[in-house]
Tab-separated table of C-alpha atoms in Angstrom:
chain	number	residue	atom	x	y	z
A	6	MET	CA	163.928	-57.270	193.073
A	7	LEU	CA	166.793	-57.772	190.662
A	8	PRO	CA	168.812	-54.652	189.833
A	9	TRP	CA	169.061	-53.251	186.311
A	10	ILE	CA	172.413	-53.859	184.621
A	11	GLN	CA	173.576	-51.703	181.731
A	12	LEU	CA	174.876	-53.926	178.953
A	13	ASP	CA	175.865	-51.387	176.334
A	14	SER	CA	175.319	-47.887	174.988
A	15	ALA	CA	175.278	-46.357	171.524
A	16	VAL	CA	175.260	-42.847	170.139
A	17	ILE	CA	172.365	-42.075	167.794
A	18	PRO	CA	173.700	-40.749	164.475
A	19	GLY	CA	172.841	-37.141	163.798
A	20	GLY	CA	173.151	-35.855	167.339
A	21	GLY	CA	170.215	-37.697	168.849
A	22	GLY	CA	171.803	-38.559	172.172
A	23	GLU	CA	172.770	-41.930	173.571
A	24	LEU	CA	170.806	-45.151	173.806
A	25	ARG	CA	171.420	-47.466	176.749
A	26	LEU	CA	170.591	-51.186	176.731
A	27	LYS	CA	169.711	-52.500	180.189
A	28	GLN	CA	168.785	-55.930	181.491
A	29	ARG	CA	167.042	-57.187	184.635
A	30	GLY	CA	166.711	-60.957	184.658
A	31	THR	CA	165.005	-61.819	181.366
A	32	GLU	CA	163.661	-58.285	180.911
A	33	PHE	CA	165.332	-55.757	178.600
A	34	SER	CA	164.943	-52.010	178.326
A	35	ILE	CA	166.285	-49.433	175.884
A	36	MET	CA	166.610	-45.991	177.449
A	37	LEU	CA	167.251	-42.485	176.165
A	38	GLY	CA	168.222	-40.427	179.168
A	39	THR	CA	165.471	-40.970	181.725
A	40	ASN	CA	162.951	-42.005	179.051
A	41	GLU	CA	162.304	-45.671	178.388
A	42	LEU	CA	161.845	-46.036	174.639
A	43	MET	CA	160.955	-49.720	174.729
A	44	ASN	CA	160.651	-52.649	177.091
A	45	SER	CA	160.652	-56.346	176.257
A	46	ARG	CA	157.575	-56.918	178.439
A	47	LEU	CA	155.407	-54.478	176.462
A	48	SER	CA	154.933	-55.491	172.850
A	49	GLY	CA	151.223	-55.154	172.147
A	50	SER	CA	151.130	-51.901	170.199
A	51	GLU	CA	154.274	-52.697	168.191
A	52	GLU	CA	152.736	-56.014	167.135
A	53	ALA	CA	149.466	-54.275	166.271
A	54	LEU	CA	151.368	-51.918	163.966
A	55	ALA	CA	152.110	-54.907	161.724
A	56	THR	CA	148.862	-56.833	162.021
A	57	LEU	CA	146.585	-53.823	161.525
A	58	ALA	CA	148.581	-52.701	158.490
A	59	TRP	CA	148.369	-56.159	156.919
A	60	GLU	CA	144.608	-56.236	157.485
A	61	GLN	CA	144.373	-53.088	155.368
A	62	ILE	CA	146.078	-54.613	152.318
A	63	ALA	CA	145.549	-58.398	152.546
A	64	PRO	CA	145.425	-60.555	150.559
A	65	ARG	CA	148.186	-59.523	148.230
A	66	LYS	CA	150.718	-61.484	146.210
A	67	ARG	CA	154.419	-60.835	146.720
A	68	PRO	CA	153.918	-57.908	149.117
A	69	HIS	CA	156.889	-55.740	149.997
A	70	ILE	CA	156.808	-54.183	153.469
A	71	LEU	CA	159.147	-51.469	154.728
A	72	ILE	CA	159.597	-51.236	158.495
A	73	GLY	CA	161.243	-48.111	159.850
A	74	GLY	CA	162.806	-48.888	163.228
A	75	LEU	CA	163.904	-52.349	164.357
A	76	GLY	CA	163.396	-51.719	168.055
A	77	MET	CA	163.071	-55.030	169.864
A	78	GLY	CA	161.772	-56.787	166.781
A	79	PHE	CA	158.142	-57.083	167.846
A	80	THR	CA	156.772	-55.418	164.705
A	81	LEU	CA	159.023	-57.537	162.508
A	82	ARG	CA	158.023	-60.797	164.181
A	83	ALA	CA	154.327	-59.920	163.995
A	84	ALA	CA	154.680	-59.075	160.305
A	85	LEU	CA	156.432	-62.344	159.515
A	86	ALA	CA	153.700	-64.264	161.324
A	87	VAL	CA	150.959	-62.948	159.024
A	88	LEU	CA	152.763	-62.316	155.728
A	89	PRO	CA	152.823	-64.973	152.981
A	90	ALA	CA	155.912	-66.927	152.038
A	91	ASP	CA	156.501	-64.798	148.938
A	92	ALA	CA	156.631	-61.528	150.904
A	93	ARG	CA	159.662	-59.286	151.279
A	94	VAL	CA	160.357	-57.244	154.393
A	95	THR	CA	162.938	-54.476	154.469
A	96	VAL	CA	163.841	-53.237	157.944
A	97	ALA	CA	165.656	-49.911	158.230
A	98	GLU	CA	167.492	-49.276	161.506
A	99	LEU	CA	169.494	-46.095	161.986
A	100	VAL	CA	171.613	-47.248	164.940
A	101	PRO	CA	174.016	-50.109	164.054
A	102	ALA	CA	174.262	-51.174	167.693
A	103	VAL	CA	170.545	-51.987	167.799
A	104	VAL	CA	171.101	-54.586	165.077
A	105	ALA	CA	174.081	-55.937	167.028
A	106	TRP	CA	171.966	-56.161	170.197
A	107	ALA	CA	169.327	-58.076	168.224
A	108	ARG	CA	171.903	-60.685	167.254
A	109	GLY	CA	173.636	-60.632	170.630
A	110	PRO	CA	172.118	-60.165	174.103
A	111	MET	CA	168.513	-59.907	172.852
A	112	ALA	CA	168.686	-62.784	170.355
A	113	GLU	CA	166.113	-64.789	172.318
A	114	ILE	CA	163.549	-62.003	171.867
A	115	TYR	CA	164.044	-61.902	168.103
A	116	LYS	CA	163.735	-65.689	167.787
A	117	GLY	CA	165.686	-65.841	164.526
A	118	SER	CA	163.491	-63.303	162.712
A	119	LEU	CA	166.494	-61.498	161.238
A	120	ASP	CA	167.537	-64.742	159.546
A	121	ASP	CA	164.155	-65.262	157.869
A	122	PRO	CA	164.790	-65.399	154.094
A	123	ARG	CA	162.065	-62.790	153.565
A	124	VAL	CA	163.983	-60.195	155.598
A	125	LYS	CA	166.586	-57.675	154.509
A	126	VAL	CA	168.131	-55.302	157.052
A	127	HIS	CA	169.187	-51.827	155.928
A	128	VAL	CA	171.435	-50.083	158.446
A	129	GLY	CA	170.618	-46.461	157.798
A	130	ASP	CA	167.846	-43.886	157.792
A	131	VAL	CA	164.465	-45.162	156.608
A	132	ALA	CA	163.902	-41.749	155.012
A	133	SER	CA	166.584	-42.516	152.427
A	134	LEU	CA	164.674	-45.593	151.253
A	135	ILE	CA	161.373	-43.731	151.189
A	136	HIS	CA	162.829	-40.942	149.063
A	137	THR	CA	164.790	-43.256	146.755
A	138	TYR	CA	162.281	-45.931	145.765
A	139	ARG	CA	159.039	-44.779	144.171
A	140	HIS	CA	155.920	-46.976	144.165
A	141	SER	CA	157.842	-49.880	145.692
A	142	TYR	CA	156.130	-50.789	148.969
A	143	ASP	CA	152.718	-52.188	149.732
A	144	ALA	CA	153.005	-50.948	153.301
A	145	ILE	CA	155.346	-48.628	155.169
A	146	LEU	CA	155.409	-49.156	158.933
A	147	LEU	CA	157.036	-46.373	160.925
A	148	ASP	CA	157.994	-46.883	164.567
A	149	VAL	CA	160.644	-44.187	164.592
A	150	ASP	CA	161.336	-42.087	167.648
A	151	ASN	CA	158.269	-41.437	169.834
A	152	GLY	CA	156.016	-40.830	166.857
A	153	PRO	CA	155.328	-37.501	165.133
A	154	GLN	CA	156.438	-35.681	168.278
A	155	GLY	CA	159.940	-37.117	168.569
A	156	LEU	CA	162.415	-37.353	171.396
A	157	THR	CA	165.648	-38.607	169.900
A	158	ARG	CA	166.627	-36.445	166.926
A	159	SER	CA	165.127	-33.456	165.118
A	160	ALA	CA	165.806	-35.067	161.718
A	161	ASN	CA	163.028	-37.565	162.461
A	162	ASP	CA	160.510	-34.736	162.154
A	163	GLY	CA	161.113	-34.879	158.399
A	164	LEU	CA	159.314	-38.223	158.248
A	165	TYR	CA	156.122	-36.721	159.601
A	166	ASP	CA	155.915	-33.259	158.021
A	167	TYR	CA	154.170	-32.578	154.719
A	168	ALA	CA	157.263	-33.273	152.619
A	169	GLY	CA	157.968	-36.538	154.403
A	170	LEU	CA	154.391	-37.742	154.102
A	171	ARG	CA	154.289	-36.868	150.392
A	172	ALA	CA	157.453	-38.919	149.926
A	173	ALA	CA	155.905	-41.844	151.797
A	174	LYS	CA	152.785	-41.625	149.658
A	175	GLY	CA	154.956	-41.669	146.538
A	176	ALA	CA	156.867	-44.719	147.786
A	177	LEU	CA	153.675	-46.758	148.175
A	178	ARG	CA	152.198	-48.962	145.509
A	179	ALA	CA	148.529	-48.798	144.508
A	180	ARG	CA	146.186	-49.165	147.491
A	181	GLY	CA	149.096	-49.201	149.901
A	182	VAL	CA	149.093	-48.159	153.532
A	183	LEU	CA	151.302	-45.988	155.703
A	184	ALA	CA	151.095	-47.186	159.312
A	185	VAL	CA	152.563	-44.949	161.993
A	186	TRP	CA	153.123	-45.750	165.683
A	187	SER	CA	153.009	-43.030	168.330
A	188	SER	CA	153.150	-42.904	172.106
A	189	GLY	CA	150.124	-40.603	172.083
A	190	PRO	CA	147.580	-38.720	169.956
A	191	ASN	CA	148.524	-35.880	167.627
A	192	PRO	CA	145.546	-34.108	165.997
A	193	GLY	CA	147.846	-32.014	163.810
A	194	PHE	CA	149.391	-35.134	162.322
A	195	THR	CA	145.959	-36.598	161.633
A	196	ARG	CA	145.012	-33.409	159.780
A	197	ARG	CA	148.209	-33.509	157.717
A	198	LEU	CA	147.449	-37.036	156.570
A	199	GLY	CA	143.943	-36.043	155.538
A	200	THR	CA	145.128	-32.910	153.756
A	201	LEU	CA	147.455	-35.031	151.623
A	202	GLY	CA	144.612	-37.270	150.498
A	203	PHE	CA	145.154	-40.279	152.735
A	204	LYS	CA	142.126	-42.158	154.014
A	205	VAL	CA	142.890	-42.198	157.729
A	206	LYS	CA	141.959	-44.564	160.548
A	207	GLU	CA	143.250	-43.960	164.069
A	208	GLU	CA	143.558	-46.944	166.400
A	209	HIS	CA	144.280	-46.835	170.140
A	210	VAL	CA	146.130	-49.918	171.328
A	211	ARG	CA	147.432	-51.005	174.717
A	212	ALA	CA	151.208	-51.123	175.141
A	213	GLY	CA	150.886	-54.561	176.712
A	214	LYS	CA	148.505	-57.382	175.919
A	215	LYS	CA	145.910	-56.214	178.436
A	216	ARG	CA	147.625	-53.382	180.285
A	217	GLY	CA	149.881	-50.414	179.885
A	218	ALA	CA	149.439	-47.020	178.280
A	219	ARG	CA	147.319	-46.612	175.173
A	220	HIS	CA	149.399	-45.912	172.111
A	221	VAL	CA	148.156	-44.605	168.782
A	222	ILE	CA	148.480	-46.210	165.350
A	223	TRP	CA	147.498	-44.293	162.233
A	224	LEU	CA	146.525	-46.343	159.188
A	225	ALA	CA	146.728	-44.019	156.202
A	226	SER	CA	145.594	-45.669	152.974
A	227	THR	CA	146.017	-44.409	149.444
A	228	ASP	CA	144.564	-45.405	146.093
A	229	GLY	CA	147.539	-43.970	144.220
A	230	GLY	CA	149.057	-46.182	141.548
A	231	GLY	CA	152.577	-47.394	140.855
A	232	ASP	CA	154.625	-46.943	137.724
A	233	GLY	CA	156.935	-49.960	137.784
A	234	ALA	CA	159.941	-48.001	139.041
A	235	ALA	CA	163.074	-49.857	140.133
A	236	GLN	CA	162.743	-51.475	143.528
A	237	PRO	CA	165.268	-52.039	146.309
């Protein structure tokens, strides 16, 4: 068995601790303390976050998708595989080092997805984009922290509370969808979505293709309309 080698580390802005990038052969892992946040061998639920969201809104001309959390790029790659050529994808990543890892030691995993002309990378908090741009996104995909019950930083809770969900609803265009990844179920979060008028579907998806823990993806749809506000 090959040993794990730590390649780099990065402090999470806002006092969220330290991420560590590790490699064992062709396998990569991103750790927070003793918790593995992501592994390059387990991509199933991250890919499903993109494909299930697109199924909710397709077909649509010139869709604009916001992805919160770059991770190992699995959601981004899955989105690019199903989105049309006229789509736009904005990826918000809080930790600059994660973007550097994507272009450096993990470039093979990303397979050039960051250079796709449809993609724009925003290094910063996805919440700032959600609060700034009204009625601008056809889908918002959140894979931030461990889901509504976070591990990395308390500020992430603001994405999933009532105020954060109202902001997300306001950032969506007509008949848009908010798709949220979580490591496990959260009945309170499901109730919040329903209380705010979202039509909610809850999917349970394997972490791997046919194995691994079952993760949860919420698909929260809205019929709210847009008003032609300025877009990013």
